[in-house]
Amino acid sequence: MSTEYTKSIFRHVLAWLKNNNKPTSKIAMQKTLFYLQEKGTPLRLDFEPYSYGPFSRQIMETATELQKAGVILVGKTEYTPALEDADPLSETECRKIDAHLERFSALHGDDFSFGTLELYGTVLYCIQALKEIGGEADTDSVLQEVRAWKGSKFPEQAITSAYKDLSADLSS
Amino acid sequence: MQQLLKPTHRIRDPIYGYIWLTDSELNIIDTPIFQRLRRIGQLALTKYVYPTAEHSRFVHSLGVLQAATNIFEEVLRFNPELREDSEDSLRQNLQLLRYAALLHDVGHMPFSHAAERFFLGKDLTHEDIGRYLIMYDPEIADEIQKHNILPNSVANLLKGKQTPSLAILKKFISDEFDADRADFLLRDSYFCGVKYGEYDYIRYAGSFRLVNGEDGGRNFAIEKGNLHAVESFLLARYHYYLQVPFHRTRRGYDIVLERYFQDLQERESLPNAGLSIEDFQLEIDTNVFQFFDDYTIFEQIKKDMANGNPWAKILMRQDRLHPIFDTEKDTDNNENNFIDLQEDLDNAGLKKNEDYFTFEKKVGVHKILEKSDEMGESVYPVVDKAEGNKQVGTILDHSSLLESTQKRQTHLRRIYVTTSSRTKVKEVLRLFHQRIAAREQRRRGGTQ
């Protein structure tokens, strides 16, 4: 069972994506929520390395709960807001979350395509996983981990570029 | 395993015959924190239903180490290319896996899940406690470090992020088809004396392959010839859940345990577990935690029973809850009756969670569909050895049984009442059943 806070953030992010003409895809929600959590938003979600980058089963469960409540619609690869109701977050919280969302969007040049989100999600996960187990999260070790996960799917230059963007963002 | 880790100690076990252990693993087992698991029951109060279910988290933890090793060995056997990795690397991975398997339940509370929210709050689980103990208990962490393994890597296999090169190991101990479930199904069935939970372990342990994805990353897959072993495992788990942890009488005791813990919390009398949690920051006093076990709670229960606590009396098995409503099928009729009866009980002046209790749970044969990813695909690939272990689809493409059961769930709905409420409940039930019979009669009349 997801917390009310997690549900509120889910709804806010989905509305933000829609209002900013971004895709409201499942991968956009997964990777955006992962970024928010890594930036300190206490979502209490567990992410694991999956087919297309970090993936949280709890996000799927949250979506199911919100669908049952009639708040969103769950499609095969996308979510759609079903209600145009008031934002569940306070004004202060909205400003804080929106600042993260704008930053996340700017990091990958407002590109919310499947491949870009998969790449940025994967690189961010590798950086954080290396740090969490006490290892060195430098370019080489991140590159090695992305390769172990994704093989040759992404060119080295794309991985190192995402790594530079994300590590600068994490240290800011 | 014999060649890679050279274990020198063996322990008798009814499931595997012998469980082989290294010096290092034995050192961890001998720590007070691990020995504590001898005093945490694997199945809480299931022993009030199946009297021989007296086994502990301690023996289950040893079993998971053995099952994880067996599955690892079988993957190596059927993936000869993996044996080309250096022996040091394989040894290191196997040792890391075995430490994680051994320690996967080290943070469990007494009576396991019923106690968690009272001692840990809503944000932490036993896995967080386990992580902390693996990383900060000096006896455990130092022993792991002696073998050039970071305690964080072991801890993160249980909860947290894993580097992708290690993530595959997590699937051996924490996934839909993992060593944890592999062991508890066989062990709990054995100790309960039931057949629900049994499956073809040897075949099952050899069902998995590591395959390279299109772009070179490695994935876990099921070999097509073993689909029946995997189906049998999932069916065994389904029946086990219904007959053991969700057994009607056992669930009644779980409800009372939670009610008792709530009572202790309200009286600010929860025993000291040695845990402090502030702003999501956990601290554990291991000198206290090592003695925090089922006996700690039972000592409290005995005292409270002597003082007339009604929940303690039930937990000492001198009283019980009485089931008055129990349905499994997910129908509108069952849902309406479940709600109606609760309203009737309320109207008769009975209080929920004092005089009567409800239990609701959906149990499916599997959750494979829920595991679908952002592309809307099932993520359990099937490979065919006849085609050189080439991926030939997903498990749902190949198993009619699993495909047909993916949306079918048993929906348990139960109502229990206390002994002191039974007189009032008798009249409520008489009227309730009368109403159902009249409704049924009208329905039959309408269809004639």
XYZ file of C-alpha atoms in Angstrom:
620
model
C 0.000 0.000 0.000
C 1.545 3.307 -1.063
C 1.525 6.305 1.238
C -0.761 9.296 0.648
C 2.361 11.401 0.070
C 3.618 9.074 -2.676
C 0.187 9.118 -4.305
C 0.124 12.918 -4.171
C 3.571 13.201 -5.741
C 2.551 10.688 -8.436
C -0.519 12.765 -9.301
C 1.429 16.014 -9.260
C 4.180 14.671 -11.541
C 1.648 13.194 -13.973
C -0.205 16.516 -14.160
C 3.113 18.372 -14.607
C 4.101 16.147 -17.524
C 0.715 16.632 -19.166
C 0.624 20.403 -18.614
C 4.131 20.752 -20.038
C 3.301 18.714 -23.130
C 5.616 15.847 -22.146
C 4.695 12.201 -22.682
C 2.797 10.748 -19.711
C 4.406 7.378 -20.354
C 5.106 4.745 -17.718
C 8.827 5.166 -18.301
C 8.566 8.956 -17.842
C 6.842 8.413 -14.488
C 9.290 5.710 -13.378
C 12.406 7.685 -14.207
C 11.091 11.054 -13.013
C 10.010 9.626 -9.661
C 13.386 7.907 -9.353
C 15.143 11.246 -9.949
C 12.924 12.981 -7.372
C 13.701 10.333 -4.772
C 17.428 10.577 -5.406
C 17.134 14.354 -4.962
C 15.782 13.783 -1.478
C 11.992 13.513 -1.933
C 10.976 10.910 0.699
C 8.937 8.619 -1.559
C 10.136 5.385 0.111
C 10.188 3.551 -3.232
C 12.454 0.582 -3.936
C 14.018 0.614 -7.383
C 15.844 -2.303 -8.951
C 17.823 -2.663 -12.170
C 15.342 -3.803 -14.797
C 14.911 -4.161 -18.527
C 14.805 -0.407 -19.243
C 16.628 1.106 -16.284
C 15.641 1.470 -12.625
C 12.118 0.209 -12.018
C 9.872 0.283 -8.968
C 7.045 -2.178 -8.694
C 5.525 0.092 -6.041
C 4.905 2.746 -8.709
C 2.797 0.228 -10.618
C 0.914 -0.564 -7.420
C 0.385 3.146 -6.724
C -0.987 3.580 -10.246
C -3.375 0.661 -9.717
C -4.630 2.213 -6.484
C -5.125 5.588 -8.180
C -6.959 3.925 -11.056
C -9.302 2.194 -8.616
C -9.961 5.591 -7.013
C -10.870 6.954 -10.466
C -8.020 9.478 -10.440
C -5.965 8.160 -13.372
C -6.278 5.717 -16.256
C -3.661 3.017 -16.744
C -2.857 2.072 -20.327
C -0.356 -0.462 -21.646
C 2.544 1.981 -21.744
C 1.111 5.239 -20.392
C -0.873 6.818 -17.585
C -3.527 9.494 -18.130
C -4.989 11.843 -15.525
C -8.735 11.156 -15.310
C -9.655 14.134 -13.185
C -8.894 17.842 -13.465
C -8.985 18.374 -9.710
C -6.963 20.482 -7.311
C -3.274 19.719 -6.870
C -2.912 17.481 -3.819
C 0.352 19.185 -2.737
C 0.785 22.381 -0.766
C 2.053 25.468 -2.600
C 5.492 25.234 -0.997
C 5.797 21.561 -1.816
C 4.668 22.232 -5.394
C 7.402 24.844 -5.862
C 10.058 22.484 -4.493
C 8.980 19.538 -6.645
C 8.548 21.698 -9.757
C 12.086 23.035 -9.380
C 13.370 19.427 -9.414
C 11.160 18.565 -12.387
C 12.397 21.538 -14.398
C 15.981 20.644 -13.530
C 15.434 17.012 -14.554
C 13.873 18.093 -17.822
C 16.710 20.515 -18.576
C 19.334 17.838 -17.816
C 18.367 15.872 -20.904
C 17.388 18.817 -23.055
C 13.633 18.401 -22.494
C 13.880 15.090 -24.319
C 11.422 12.638 -22.734
C 11.846 9.970 -25.384
C 12.028 6.352 -24.220
C 15.743 5.911 -25.004
C 16.872 9.140 -23.327
C 14.905 8.411 -20.165
C 16.275 4.867 -20.095
C 19.840 6.172 -20.451
C 19.576 8.903 -17.793
C 17.736 6.588 -15.397
C 20.336 3.866 -15.882
C 23.324 6.172 -15.408
C 21.784 7.813 -12.342
C 21.073 4.394 -10.817
C 24.648 3.218 -11.461
C 26.146 6.350 -9.855
C 23.966 5.995 -6.780
C 24.431 2.215 -6.492
C 28.209 2.547 -6.604
C 28.089 5.229 -3.905
C 25.681 3.191 -1.776
C 27.868 0.101 -1.679
C 30.902 2.234 -0.877
C 32.550 2.143 -4.289
C 33.987 4.875 -6.514
C 31.396 6.456 -8.832
C 33.839 7.816 -11.425
C 33.397 7.811 -15.207
C 35.117 4.467 -15.749
C 33.282 2.542 -13.049
C 29.907 3.977 -14.113
C 30.665 3.117 -17.728
C 31.561 -0.430 -16.677
C 28.309 -0.841 -14.730
C 26.168 0.569 -17.548
C 27.880 -1.850 -19.951
C 27.233 -4.777 -17.552
C 23.553 -3.848 -17.550
C 22.955 -2.616 -21.071
C 25.763 -4.141 -23.116
C 26.411 -2.019 -26.181
C 22.948 -0.428 -26.280
C 24.229 3.113 -25.633
C 27.351 4.680 -27.178
C 30.171 5.519 -24.773
C 29.863 9.218 -25.532
C 26.163 9.252 -24.607
C 26.898 7.476 -21.315
C 29.758 9.804 -20.342
C 27.724 12.857 -21.286
C 24.797 11.708 -19.126
C 27.275 10.906 -16.344
C 28.726 14.445 -16.442
C 25.272 16.071 -16.401
C 24.029 13.921 -13.559
C 27.104 14.057 -11.337
C 27.181 17.855 -11.661
C 23.492 17.937 -10.750
C 23.913 15.610 -7.772
C 26.742 17.695 -6.333
C 24.884 21.010 -6.811
C 30.596 -25.238 -4.384
C 32.892 -27.838 -2.896
C 35.623 -26.710 -5.278
C 34.951 -22.989 -5.117
C 34.600 -22.439 -1.361
C 35.929 -25.629 0.252
C 33.435 -25.783 3.165
C 34.557 -27.940 6.069
C 31.523 -27.982 8.357
C 28.298 -29.832 7.747
C 24.984 -29.561 9.537
C 22.214 -32.152 9.354
C 19.035 -30.863 7.772
C 15.766 -32.677 7.040
C 15.311 -30.939 3.668
C 18.788 -31.129 2.094
C 20.455 -33.906 4.088
C 23.513 -31.800 4.875
C 24.132 -28.078 4.691
C 27.839 -27.353 4.148
C 29.391 -24.264 5.711
C 32.734 -22.482 5.604
C 34.652 -21.329 8.689
C 33.605 -17.766 7.967
C 29.910 -18.646 7.685
C 30.147 -20.579 10.932
C 31.716 -17.527 12.607
C 28.700 -15.449 11.530
C 26.266 -18.146 12.656
C 27.914 -18.184 16.079
C 27.408 -14.438 16.669
C 24.752 -13.535 19.287
C 22.813 -11.579 16.665
C 22.503 -14.633 14.399
C 21.883 -17.059 17.292
C 18.900 -14.864 18.177
C 17.162 -16.334 15.115
C 16.922 -19.673 16.945
C 14.406 -17.891 19.167
C 12.310 -16.346 16.386
C 9.690 -18.792 15.095
C 9.504 -19.132 11.335
C 5.710 -19.296 11.328
C 4.673 -17.322 14.416
C 1.547 -18.936 15.935
C 0.956 -21.415 13.111
C 1.891 -24.008 15.759
C -1.571 -23.459 17.273
C -2.958 -24.977 14.059
C -0.193 -27.390 13.026
C 1.423 -28.353 16.355
C 4.772 -29.410 14.857
C 5.413 -26.024 13.199
C 8.036 -25.200 15.830
C 10.952 -24.454 13.498
C 12.866 -21.191 13.585
C 14.176 -18.451 11.296
C 17.605 -19.902 12.151
C 17.080 -23.174 10.291
C 15.280 -21.415 7.438
C 18.266 -19.065 7.011
C 20.640 -22.028 6.717
C 18.216 -23.554 4.209
C 18.170 -20.436 2.040
C 21.973 -20.494 1.957
C 21.788 -24.071 0.678
C 19.008 -23.423 -1.859
C 20.766 -20.303 -3.222
C 23.953 -22.354 -3.606
C 22.118 -25.147 -5.419
C 20.457 -22.736 -7.866
C 23.798 -20.944 -8.430
C 25.539 -24.272 -9.110
C 22.819 -25.329 -11.531
C 23.040 -22.048 -13.434
C 26.800 -22.605 -13.704
C 26.233 -26.184 -14.851
C 23.876 -25.164 -17.647
C 25.769 -21.994 -18.611
C 29.258 -23.355 -19.284
C 30.383 -19.973 -20.642
C 30.046 -18.542 -17.112
C 32.702 -20.981 -15.927
C 35.109 -19.086 -18.158
C 34.966 -16.204 -15.642
C 37.936 -16.356 -13.299
C 37.601 -18.757 -10.401
C 38.254 -15.855 -8.011
C 35.350 -13.915 -9.442
C 32.969 -16.897 -9.237
C 34.130 -17.635 -5.688
C 33.600 -14.016 -4.694
C 30.099 -13.936 -6.203
C 29.105 -17.229 -4.585
C 30.405 -16.108 -1.190
C 28.563 -12.794 -1.469
C 25.371 -14.645 -2.389
C 25.763 -17.094 0.504
C 26.342 -14.303 3.049
C 23.222 -12.510 1.791
C 21.171 -15.733 1.851
C 22.360 -16.581 5.357
C 21.618 -13.094 6.673
C 18.424 -12.327 4.750
C 16.159 -12.680 7.827
C 18.572 -11.447 10.512
C 16.451 -8.348 11.174
C 13.138 -10.118 11.776
C 11.038 -9.067 14.752
C 9.542 -11.613 17.199
C 6.479 -13.217 15.598
C 7.747 -11.717 12.349
C 5.358 -9.549 10.375
C 2.634 -8.938 12.995
C 5.097 -7.022 15.189
C 6.804 -4.948 12.515
C 4.651 -1.844 12.367
C 4.560 -1.536 16.147
C 8.313 -1.745 16.653
C 9.489 -0.244 13.354
C 6.775 2.252 12.406
C 5.333 2.545 8.913
C 8.533 3.413 7.062
C 10.898 0.614 8.091
C 10.845 -3.144 7.612
C 12.868 -6.067 8.936
C 15.046 -5.664 5.832
C 16.151 -2.235 7.050
C 17.092 -3.782 10.395
C 18.950 -6.559 8.546
C 20.844 -4.005 6.443
C 21.888 -2.121 9.557
C 23.096 -5.274 11.346
C 25.086 -6.478 8.327
C 26.789 -3.104 7.922
C 27.296 -2.075 11.549
C 27.380 -5.152 13.799
C 31.170 -5.409 14.139
C 31.275 -9.200 14.427
C 29.270 -9.675 11.233
C 30.710 -6.789 9.204
C 34.345 -7.638 10.110
C 33.875 -11.279 9.171
C 32.490 -10.315 5.755
C 35.279 -7.783 5.174
C 37.938 -10.424 5.897
C 36.923 -11.982 2.604
C 37.330 -8.754 0.621
C 33.580 -8.297 0.377
C 31.978 -4.992 1.304
C 29.241 -5.482 3.935
C 27.230 -2.849 2.009
C 27.202 -5.164 -1.035
C 25.701 -7.958 1.072
C 23.223 -5.559 2.700
C 22.176 -4.100 -0.641
C 21.401 -7.536 -2.053
C 18.626 -7.615 0.553
C 17.436 -4.035 0.220
C 18.766 -1.025 -1.611
C 20.528 -0.492 -4.890
C 22.787 -3.089 -6.416
C 25.368 -2.361 -9.026
C 24.100 -3.989 -12.236
C 27.015 -6.438 -12.222
C 25.758 -7.749 -8.863
C 22.025 -7.313 -9.449
C 21.745 -10.727 -11.047
C 22.717 -12.268 -7.684
C 19.696 -10.624 -6.086
C 17.423 -12.703 -8.287
C 18.727 -15.848 -6.542
C 17.455 -14.682 -3.159
C 14.741 -12.100 -3.760
C 12.518 -12.528 -6.788
C 9.399 -14.382 -7.943
C 11.527 -17.555 -8.206
C 14.062 -17.270 -5.408
C 15.881 -19.400 -2.864
C 13.911 -17.877 0.023
C 10.601 -19.183 -1.320
C 12.265 -22.377 -2.543
C 13.293 -23.186 1.029
C 10.308 -22.007 3.047
C 7.806 -23.917 0.905
C 9.584 -27.225 1.466
C 10.602 -26.546 5.066
C 7.277 -25.160 6.266
C 5.390 -28.026 4.590
C 7.702 -30.526 6.233
C 7.399 -29.035 9.708
C 3.646 -28.400 9.451
C 3.152 -31.960 8.230
C 1.166 -30.827 5.196
C 1.667 -31.539 1.509
C 0.747 -28.009 0.402
C 4.031 -26.378 -0.567
C 5.782 -29.460 -1.940
C 7.175 -29.329 -5.474
C 9.952 -30.899 -7.549
C 12.900 -29.096 -5.948
C 15.732 -30.700 -7.908
C 14.132 -29.964 -11.245
C 13.128 -26.487 -10.118
C 16.646 -25.583 -8.951
C 17.921 -26.433 -12.436
C 15.248 -24.454 -14.299
C 17.087 -21.178 -14.778
C 19.625 -19.857 -17.243
C 21.527 -16.625 -17.616
C 21.129 -15.275 -21.106
C 22.640 -12.343 -22.903
C 20.128 -9.689 -23.930
C 20.140 -8.229 -27.427
C 22.707 -5.630 -26.421
C 24.883 -7.819 -24.227
C 23.434 -7.359 -20.721
C 22.639 -10.551 -18.790
C 19.092 -11.647 -17.869
C 17.606 -14.476 -15.858
C 15.489 -16.858 -17.993
C 13.553 -20.114 -17.623
C 14.504 -23.048 -19.827
C 11.408 -24.202 -21.736
C 11.727 -27.852 -20.681
C 11.338 -26.825 -17.026
C 8.094 -24.872 -17.332
C 6.117 -27.580 -15.531
C 8.537 -27.492 -12.596
C 8.072 -23.725 -12.393
C 4.272 -24.013 -12.696
C 4.266 -26.651 -9.979
C 6.328 -24.342 -7.739
C 3.835 -21.483 -8.223
C 0.824 -23.721 -7.578
C 2.525 -25.137 -4.479
C 3.081 -21.596 -3.243
C -0.542 -20.642 -3.896
C -1.932 -23.591 -1.931
C 0.684 -23.120 0.793
C -0.354 -19.478 1.296
C -4.003 -20.475 1.626
C -3.343 -23.422 3.915
C -0.509 -22.135 6.118
C 0.011 -18.349 6.568
C -3.558 -17.476 5.529
C -5.157 -20.477 7.244
C -8.345 -19.243 8.849
C -7.425 -20.172 12.421
C -3.800 -18.996 12.106
C -5.008 -15.624 10.738
C -7.245 -15.312 13.788
C -4.180 -15.534 16.034
C -2.331 -12.995 13.865
C -5.226 -10.586 14.312
C -5.058 -11.043 18.069
C -1.266 -10.610 18.074
C -1.637 -7.267 16.310
C -4.438 -6.254 18.653
C -2.247 -7.196 21.611
C 0.698 -5.176 20.255
C -1.656 -2.227 19.768
C -2.734 -2.616 23.371
C 0.903 -2.664 24.529
C 1.621 0.422 22.445
C -1.337 2.314 23.910
C -0.154 1.414 27.407
C 3.412 2.389 26.414
C 4.441 -1.113 27.464
C 6.086 -2.431 24.305
C 9.239 -4.292 25.374
C 12.538 -2.560 24.634
C 13.926 -3.852 21.347
C 17.031 -1.667 21.448
C 15.864 0.278 18.398
C 15.729 4.031 18.020
C 14.316 5.671 14.912
C 14.419 9.441 14.453
C 13.975 11.250 11.133
C 14.326 7.920 9.328
C 17.733 7.433 11.028
C 17.980 4.008 12.625
C 20.187 3.120 15.585
C 20.320 -0.362 17.124
C 21.748 -1.251 20.519
C 22.833 -4.786 19.647
C 23.371 -5.615 23.325
C 19.613 -5.237 23.773
C 18.480 -6.435 20.340
C 20.278 -9.782 20.656
C 17.881 -10.725 23.488
C 14.737 -9.409 21.782
C 12.905 -12.536 20.645
C 9.662 -14.550 20.847
C 10.417 -15.314 24.503
C 10.542 -11.581 25.325
C 7.019 -11.204 23.983
C 5.746 -14.388 25.625
C 7.038 -13.246 29.024
C 4.984 -10.076 28.599
C 1.954 -12.089 27.432
C 2.117 -14.289 30.551
C 2.195 -11.252 32.855
C -0.679 -9.615 31.007
C -2.777 -12.762 31.077
C -2.328 -12.901 34.860
C -3.642 -9.308 34.935
C -6.764 -10.240 32.961
C -5.779 -8.993 29.491
C -8.241 -10.696 27.086
C -5.810 -10.698 24.115
C -3.044 -12.268 26.199
C -5.490 -14.988 27.230
C -6.099 -15.850 23.561
C -2.361 -15.805 22.806
C -1.857 -18.292 25.651
C -4.475 -20.408 23.869
C -6.979 -20.216 26.688
C -9.529 -18.547 24.426
C -9.870 -17.851 20.695
C -11.596 -15.795 18.046
C -14.544 -17.420 16.309
C -14.894 -17.148 12.524
C -18.461 -16.315 11.499
C -17.920 -15.389 7.846
C -15.406 -16.875 5.400
C -15.496 -16.634 1.615
C -12.830 -17.145 -1.058
C -14.415 -16.343 -4.389
C -14.317 -12.750 -5.630
C -18.010 -12.177 -6.341
C -20.276 -9.167 -5.823
C -22.468 -11.332 -3.637
C -19.613 -12.213 -1.292
C -18.510 -8.587 -1.139
C -22.041 -7.356 -0.365
C -22.553 -9.988 2.324
C -19.180 -9.109 3.864
C -20.181 -5.432 4.098
C -23.767 -6.153 5.166
C -22.759 -8.415 8.021
C -20.349 -5.794 9.352
C -23.173 -3.237 9.276
C -25.415 -5.676 11.147
C -22.731 -6.171 13.795
C -22.278 -2.396 14.123
C -26.037 -1.920 14.447
C -26.143 -4.530 17.197
C -23.692 -2.364 19.165
C -20.592 -4.466 18.544
C -17.320 -2.589 18.053
C -14.917 -3.351 15.216
C -11.434 -4.322 16.444
C -12.797 -4.925 19.933
C -15.758 -7.297 19.591
C -15.300 -8.312 15.984
C -12.444 -8.279 13.454
C -12.220 -8.469 9.694
C -9.570 -9.899 7.398
C -9.328 -9.306 3.667
C -6.597 -10.507 1.324
C -6.227 -11.260 -2.360
C -4.066 -14.268 -3.161
C -3.081 -14.996 -6.750
C -1.291 -17.978 -8.250
C 1.413 -15.611 -9.471
C 2.242 -11.951 -9.907
C 4.038 -12.244 -13.197
C 1.716 -9.878 -15.027
C 2.228 -7.245 -12.352
C 5.934 -7.482 -13.052
C 5.402 -6.144 -16.557
C 7.696 -3.275 -17.427
C 7.386 0.112 -19.066
C 6.973 -1.461 -22.502
C 4.000 -3.447 -21.181
C 5.812 -6.762 -21.527
C 6.215 -9.668 -19.136
C 9.822 -9.824 -18.004
C 10.338 -13.552 -17.545
C 11.936 -14.756 -20.767
C 11.846 -18.398 -21.795
C 14.773 -19.939 -23.613
C 14.861 -23.199 -25.552
C 17.917 -25.440 -25.253
C 16.972 -27.056 -28.567
C 17.619 -23.665 -30.145
C 20.888 -22.984 -28.347
C 19.222 -21.249 -25.388
C 17.688 -18.687 -27.706
C 14.875 -16.589 -26.216
C 11.574 -17.913 -27.565
C 9.109 -15.651 -25.746
C 8.021 -15.051 -22.188
C 6.675 -17.393 -19.543
C 3.105 -16.221 -20.227
C 3.512 -17.006 -23.932
C 4.392 -20.611 -23.127
C 2.317 -21.514 -20.084
C -1.432 -21.843 -20.659
C -1.883 -22.494 -16.955
C -0.151 -19.283 -15.869
C -1.819 -17.280 -18.612
C -5.278 -18.488 -17.587
C -4.658 -17.783 -13.887
C -3.035 -14.361 -14.269
C -6.189 -12.362 -13.561
C -7.903 -14.867 -11.286
C -7.380 -14.207 -7.622
C -8.801 -15.739 -4.519
C -10.264 -12.964 -2.406
C -10.341 -13.982 1.228
C -12.977 -12.163 3.273
C -13.389 -13.167 6.873
C -15.101 -11.935 10.006
C -14.187 -13.172 13.485
C -15.854 -12.445 16.806
C -14.686 -12.677 20.404
C -16.111 -15.255 22.793
C -17.781 -12.558 24.907
C -19.677 -11.245 21.849
C -21.073 -14.576 20.757
C -24.468 -14.276 22.432
C -25.214 -10.984 20.657
C -23.736 -12.298 17.415
C -25.982 -15.354 17.444
C -29.093 -13.240 16.889
C -27.336 -11.041 14.293
C -26.332 -14.154 12.361
C -29.818 -15.637 12.533
C -31.315 -12.535 10.924
C -28.422 -12.256 8.425
C -28.848 -15.832 7.202
C -32.629 -15.391 7.094
C -32.148 -12.358 4.836
C -29.706 -14.198 2.572
C -32.124 -17.130 2.274
C -35.002 -14.772 1.386
C -32.835 -13.017 -1.203
C -31.833 -16.370 -2.689
C -35.465 -17.446 -2.817
C -36.418 -14.216 -4.617
C -33.539 -14.702 -7.053
C -34.653 -18.254 -7.833
C -38.259 -17.112 -8.176
C -37.198 -14.384 -10.600
C -35.375 -16.817 -12.860
C -38.247 -19.348 -13.102
